[in-house]
PDB file of C-alpha atoms in Angstrom:
ATOM      1  CA  GLY A   1       0.023  -0.086  -0.208  1.00 46.00           C
ATOM      2  CA  GLY A   2       2.689   2.575   0.756  1.00 46.00           C
ATOM      3  CA  GLY A   3       4.637   2.066  -2.558  1.00 47.00           C
ATOM      4  CA  GLY A   4       1.327   2.606  -4.275  1.00 47.00           C
ATOM      5  CA  GLY A   5       1.165   5.922  -2.526  1.00 47.00           C
ATOM      6  CA  GLY A   6       4.740   6.768  -3.272  1.00 47.00           C
ATOM      7  CA  LYS A   7       3.821   6.617  -6.991  1.00 49.00           C
ATOM      8  CA  SER A   8       0.895   8.637  -6.497  1.00 49.00           C
ATOM      9  CA  SER A   9       2.737  11.565  -5.065  1.00 48.00           C
ATOM     10  CA  ALA A  10       5.575  11.363  -7.476  1.00 50.00           C
ATOM     11  CA  ALA A  11       2.768  11.719 -10.017  1.00 51.00           C
ATOM     12  CA  VAL A  12       1.335  14.593  -8.361  1.00 50.00           C
ATOM     13  CA  GLY A  13       4.764  16.155  -8.080  1.00 53.00           C
ATOM     14  CA  GLU A  14       5.147  15.868 -11.916  1.00 55.00           C
ATOM     15  CA  ASP A  15       1.677  17.576 -12.369  1.00 60.00           C
ATOM     16  CA  ASP A  16       2.512  20.680 -10.106  1.00 62.00           C
ATOM     17  CA  GLU A  17       5.824  20.777 -12.190  1.00 64.00           C
ATOM     18  CA  ASP A  18       3.957  20.909 -15.370  1.00 70.00           C
ATOM     19  CA  LYS A  19       1.250  23.032 -14.079  1.00 73.00           C
ATOM     20  CA  ASP A  20       4.142  25.580 -12.848  1.00 76.00           C
ATOM     21  CA  GLY A  21       5.743  25.412 -16.243  1.00 78.00           C
ATOM     22  CA  ALA A  22       2.214  26.137 -18.199  1.00 81.00           C
ATOM     23  CA  MET A  23       1.849  28.975 -15.678  1.00 80.00           C
ATOM     24  CA  ALA A  24       5.366  30.355 -16.082  1.00 83.00           C
ATOM     25  CA  PHE A  25       4.556  29.726 -19.948  1.00 83.00           C
ATOM     26  CA  ASP A  26       1.499  31.746 -19.818  1.00 80.00           C
ATOM     27  CA  ASN A  27       3.052  34.695 -17.836  1.00 76.00           C
ATOM     28  CA  LEU A  28       5.780  34.587 -20.006  1.00 78.00           C
ATOM     29  CA  LEU A  29       3.495  34.915 -23.207  1.00 75.00           C
ATOM     30  CA  SER A  30       1.001  37.711 -21.541  1.00 70.00           C
ATOM     31  CA  GLN A  31       4.148  39.647 -20.686  1.00 67.00           C
ATOM     32  CA  ALA A  32       5.448  39.313 -24.366  1.00 69.00           C
ATOM     33  CA  LYS A  33       1.531  40.201 -25.368  1.00 65.00           C
ATOM     34  CA  SER A  34       1.790  43.187 -23.394  1.00 60.00           C
ATOM     35  CA  GLU A  35       5.455  44.188 -24.767  1.00 61.00           C
ATOM     36  CA  LEU A  36       4.431  43.273 -28.317  1.00 62.00           C
ATOM     37  CA  ARG A  37       0.841  44.665 -27.937  1.00 61.00           C
ATOM     38  CA  ILE A  38      -0.457  42.673 -30.657  1.00 70.00           C
ATOM     39  CA  GLY A  39      -3.010  44.483 -32.579  1.00 76.00           C
ATOM     40  CA  ARG A  40      -2.076  47.952 -31.101  1.00 78.00           C
ATOM     41  CA  CYS A  41       0.463  50.729 -31.918  1.00 83.00           C
ATOM     42  CA  GLY A  42       3.605  50.074 -31.116  1.00 80.00           C
ATOM     43  CA  THR A  43       3.812  53.448 -28.916  1.00 80.00           C
ATOM     44  CA  PRO A  44       3.126  52.731 -25.350  1.00 78.00           C
ATOM     45  CA  GLN A  45       0.762  55.535 -24.913  1.00 82.00           C
ATOM     46  CA  CYS A  46      -1.525  55.084 -28.008  1.00 83.00           C
ATOM     47  CA  ARG A  47      -4.663  53.002 -27.767  1.00 82.00           C
ATOM     48  CA  ALA A  48      -5.344  52.982 -31.222  1.00 82.00           C
ATOM     49  CA  LYS A  49      -6.491  49.265 -32.432  1.00 81.00           C
ATOM     50  CA  MET A  50      -5.136  48.045 -35.775  1.00 81.00           C
ATOM     51  CA  ASN A  51      -5.670  45.516 -38.502  1.00 81.00           C
ATOM     52  CA  ALA A  52      -3.951  44.599 -41.653  1.00 78.00           C
ATOM     53  CA  PHE A  53      -5.250  47.900 -43.216  1.00 81.00           C
ATOM     54  CA  THR A  54      -4.578  50.315 -40.505  1.00 80.00           C
ATOM     55  CA  SER A  55      -1.288  49.384 -39.364  1.00 81.00           C
ATOM     56  CA  PHE A  56       2.256  50.149 -40.585  1.00 85.00           C
ATOM     57  CA  ILE A  57       5.575  48.716 -40.118  1.00 87.00           C
ATOM     58  CA  CYS A  58       8.595  50.643 -39.525  1.00 88.00           C
ATOM     59  CA  ARG A  59      11.357  50.171 -41.939  1.00 86.00           C
ATOM     60  CA  HIS A  60      14.245  50.674 -39.106  1.00 84.00           C
ATOM     61  CA  CYS A  61      12.705  49.101 -35.874  1.00 86.00           C
ATOM     62  CA  LYS A  62      10.151  46.601 -37.609  1.00 84.00           C
ATOM     63  CA  ARG A  63       7.484  47.335 -35.363  1.00 84.00           C
ATOM     64  CA  ARG A  64       3.657  47.954 -36.135  1.00 84.00           C
ATOM     65  CA  TYR A  65       2.362  51.624 -35.662  1.00 85.00           C
ATOM     66  CA  CYS A  66      -0.802  53.345 -36.535  1.00 87.00           C
ATOM     67  CA  SER A  67      -0.884  56.087 -38.893  1.00 85.00           C
ATOM     68  CA  GLN A  68      -0.205  58.893 -36.464  1.00 85.00           C
ATOM     69  CA  HIS A  69       3.027  57.096 -35.306  1.00 83.00           C
ATOM     70  CA  LEU A  70       4.647  55.873 -38.414  1.00 83.00           C
ATOM     71  CA  ASN A  71       7.008  58.948 -38.602  1.00 86.00           C
ATOM     72  CA  PRO A  72      10.074  57.500 -37.216  1.00 86.00           C
ATOM     73  CA  ALA A  73      10.896  60.740 -35.330  1.00 84.00           C
ATOM     74  CA  LEU A  74       7.771  60.070 -33.411  1.00 83.00           C
ATOM     75  CA  HIS A  75       8.188  56.546 -32.045  1.00 80.00           C
ATOM     76  CA  GLY A  76      12.292  57.027 -31.375  1.00 83.00           C
ATOM     77  CA  CYS A  77      13.834  55.943 -34.794  1.00 86.00           C
ATOM     78  CA  ALA A  78      14.853  59.469 -35.699  1.00 88.00           C
ATOM     79  CA  LYS A  79      18.678  58.456 -35.923  1.00 90.00           C
ATOM     80  CA  GLU A  80      18.232  55.416 -37.839  1.00 90.00           C
ATOM     81  CA  ALA A  81      15.965  57.237 -40.436  1.00 89.00           C
ATOM     82  CA  GLN A  82      18.340  59.935 -40.667  1.00 90.00           C
ATOM     83  CA  LYS A  83      21.312  57.520 -41.583  1.00 91.00           C
ATOM     84  CA  ALA A  84      19.210  55.423 -44.025  1.00 89.00           C
ATOM     85  CA  SER A  85      18.273  58.855 -45.757  1.00 88.00           C
ATOM     86  CA  LEU A  86      22.024  60.032 -45.894  1.00 90.00           C
ATOM     87  CA  GLN A  87      22.855  56.496 -47.402  1.00 89.00           C
ATOM     88  CA  SER A  88      20.141  56.390 -50.246  1.00 88.00           C
ATOM     89  CA  MET A  89      21.210  60.104 -51.018  1.00 86.00           C
ATOM     90  CA  LYS A  90      24.806  59.035 -51.205  1.00 84.00           C
ATOM     91  CA  GLU A  91      23.598  55.986 -53.561  1.00 83.00           C
ATOM     92  CA  ARG A  92      21.718  58.150 -55.995  1.00 81.00           C
ATOM     93  CA  ARG A  93      24.816  60.523 -56.335  1.00 78.00           C
ATOM     94  CA  GLN A  94      26.003  60.924 -59.914  1.00 77.00           C
ATOM     95  CA  PRO A  95      29.411  59.885 -60.704  1.00 80.00           C
ATOM     96  CA  LYS A  96      32.026  62.359 -61.144  1.00 84.00           C
ATOM     97  CA  MET A  97      32.404  63.778 -64.461  1.00 84.00           C
ATOM     98  CA  THR A  98      35.446  62.482 -66.653  1.00 90.00           C
ATOM     99  CA  ASP A  99      37.569  65.355 -68.189  1.00 92.00           C
ATOM    100  CA  ALA A 100      36.504  64.462 -71.707  1.00 93.00           C
ATOM    101  CA  ARG A 101      32.947  64.710 -71.156  1.00 92.00           C
ATOM    102  CA  ARG A 102      33.504  67.939 -69.380  1.00 93.00           C
ATOM    103  CA  ASP A 103      35.404  69.272 -72.342  1.00 95.00           C
ATOM    104  CA  ARG A 104      32.507  67.926 -74.808  1.00 96.00           C
ATOM    105  CA  LEU A 105      29.994  69.793 -72.561  1.00 95.00           C
ATOM    106  CA  ARG A 106      31.823  72.993 -72.398  1.00 96.00           C
ATOM    107  CA  ALA A 107      32.112  72.977 -76.236  1.00 97.00           C
ATOM    108  CA  LYS A 108      28.628  72.433 -76.857  1.00 97.00           C
ATOM    109  CA  LEU A 109      27.830  75.030 -74.327  1.00 97.00           C
ATOM    110  CA  ASN A 110      30.009  77.683 -76.241  1.00 97.00           C
ATOM    111  CA  LYS A 111      28.636  76.377 -79.557  1.00 97.00           C
ATOM    112  CA  THR A 112      25.055  77.373 -78.441  1.00 96.00           C
ATOM    113  CA  ILE A 113      26.070  80.677 -76.782  1.00 96.00           C
ATOM    114  CA  GLU A 114      27.503  81.726 -80.095  1.00 95.00           C
ATOM    115  CA  LYS A 115      24.436  80.472 -82.137  1.00 94.00           C
ATOM    116  CA  LYS A 116      22.113  82.303 -79.683  1.00 92.00           C
ATOM    117  CA  SER A 117      24.299  85.749 -79.633  1.00 92.00           C
ATOM    118  CA  SER A 118      24.516  85.607 -83.600  1.00 91.00           C
ATOM    119  CA  SER A 119      20.492  85.009 -83.726  1.00 89.00           C
ATOM    120  CA  ARG A 120      20.109  87.916 -81.612  1.00 87.00           C
ATOM    121  CA  GLN A 121      22.568  90.299 -83.240  1.00 86.00           C
ATOM    122  CA  SER A 122      20.608  89.486 -86.567  1.00 84.00           C
ATOM    123  CA  GLN A 123      17.392  90.292 -84.788  1.00 81.00           C
ATOM    124  CA  LYS A 124      18.710  93.560 -83.442  1.00 78.00           C
ATOM    125  CA  THR A 125      19.973  94.871 -86.672  1.00 80.00           C
ATOM    126  CA  ALA A 126      16.388  93.638 -88.427  1.00 76.00           C
ATOM    127  CA  ALA A 127      14.477  95.041 -85.462  1.00 73.00           C
ATOM    128  CA  SER A 128      16.230  98.598 -85.625  1.00 72.00           C
ATOM    129  CA  SER A 129      15.808  99.019 -89.412  1.00 69.00           C
ATOM    130  CA  SER A 130      11.997  98.161 -89.024  1.00 66.00           C
ATOM    131  CA  ILE A 131      11.785 100.587 -85.774  1.00 63.00           C
ATOM    132  CA  SER A 132      12.968 103.679 -87.667  1.00 59.00           C
ATOM    133  CA  SER A 133      10.445 103.183 -90.435  1.00 56.00           C
ATOM    134  CA  THR A 134       7.589 102.786 -88.399  1.00 54.00           C
ATOM    135  CA  SER A 135       8.208 104.992 -85.148  1.00 51.00           C
ATOM    136  CA  SER A 136       6.453 108.066 -86.659  1.00 50.00           C
ATOM    137  CA  SER A 137       3.122 105.889 -87.069  1.00 49.00           C
ATOM    138  CA  SER A 138       3.307 103.736 -83.689  1.00 49.00           C
ATOM    139  CA  SER A 139       3.324 107.184 -81.987  1.00 49.00           C
ATOM    140  CA  SER A 140      -0.095 108.382 -83.704  1.00 49.00           C
ATOM    141  CA  ARG A 141      -1.741 104.900 -82.639  1.00 52.00           C
ATOM    142  CA  ARG A 142      -1.368 105.676 -79.021  1.00 53.00           C
ATOM    143  CA  ARG A 143      -4.401 106.443 -77.376  1.00 55.00           C
ATOM    144  CA  GLY A 144      -4.419 109.070 -74.399  1.00 53.00           C
ATOM    145  CA  GLY A 145      -0.826 109.028 -73.212  1.00 52.00           C
ATOM    146  CA  GLY A 146       0.458 109.029 -69.746  1.00 54.00           C
ATOM    147  CA  ARG A 147      -0.731 106.895 -66.733  1.00 55.00           C
ATOM    148  CA  ARG A 148      -4.307 108.068 -66.168  1.00 56.00           C
ATOM    149  CA  GLY A 149      -5.135 106.449 -69.393  1.00 53.00           C
ATOM    150  CA  ALA A 150      -3.379 103.267 -69.040  1.00 52.00           C
ATOM    151  CA  ARG A 151      -5.049 102.331 -65.545  1.00 55.00           C
ATOM    152  CA  GLY A 152      -7.919  99.775 -65.971  1.00 54.00           C
ATOM    153  CA  ARG A 153      -6.811  98.549 -69.405  1.00 56.00           C
ATOM    154  CA  GLY A 154      -5.285  95.095 -69.811  1.00 56.00           C
ATOM    155  CA  ARG A 155      -5.001  94.045 -66.428  1.00 55.00           C
ATOM    156  CA  GLY A 156      -7.805  91.467 -66.314  1.00 57.00           C
ATOM    157  CA  ARG A 157      -9.863  91.167 -63.420  1.00 62.00           C
ATOM    158  CA  GLY A 158      -9.630  93.983 -60.551  1.00 58.00           C
ATOM    159  CA  GLY A 159      -7.693  96.731 -62.235  1.00 53.00           C
ATOM    160  CA  ARG A 160      -5.245  97.193 -59.511  1.00 54.00           C
ATOM    161  CA  ARG A 161      -2.619  95.251 -57.922  1.00 50.00           C
TER     162      ARG A 161
END
């Protein structure tokens, strides 16, 4: 009879250990849930409930946040975000220009400048000859003259600035 009782007490001891292990696991799980805030925003003060459509994952800390706390500066990832931004700018930077390419572009620019200035020269000479022939007729076409006559005309709505 005494041996049977010993077995039962050992079995009870194992059950107690299993219960203690299960309780410890449950405590650990509930603690993890409260730390992870499953279904909630990652900001401790925020009480927003989230689902797949209303939650956003931070690129830097990989936590879920509501739309109000998605900005890295608002939830503590500002330094990581700044580093990532600088890194992406460095990656997008254009390579340094070679001397040959710079010379080609400089020659092209000089050619364009010469072309534009020569066209301006030709327009200037053509305009000066036409102005001298029409200067007398253009003065007779003006209305009113002076500042008073120009007010209100040609300004669209309102008339004054």
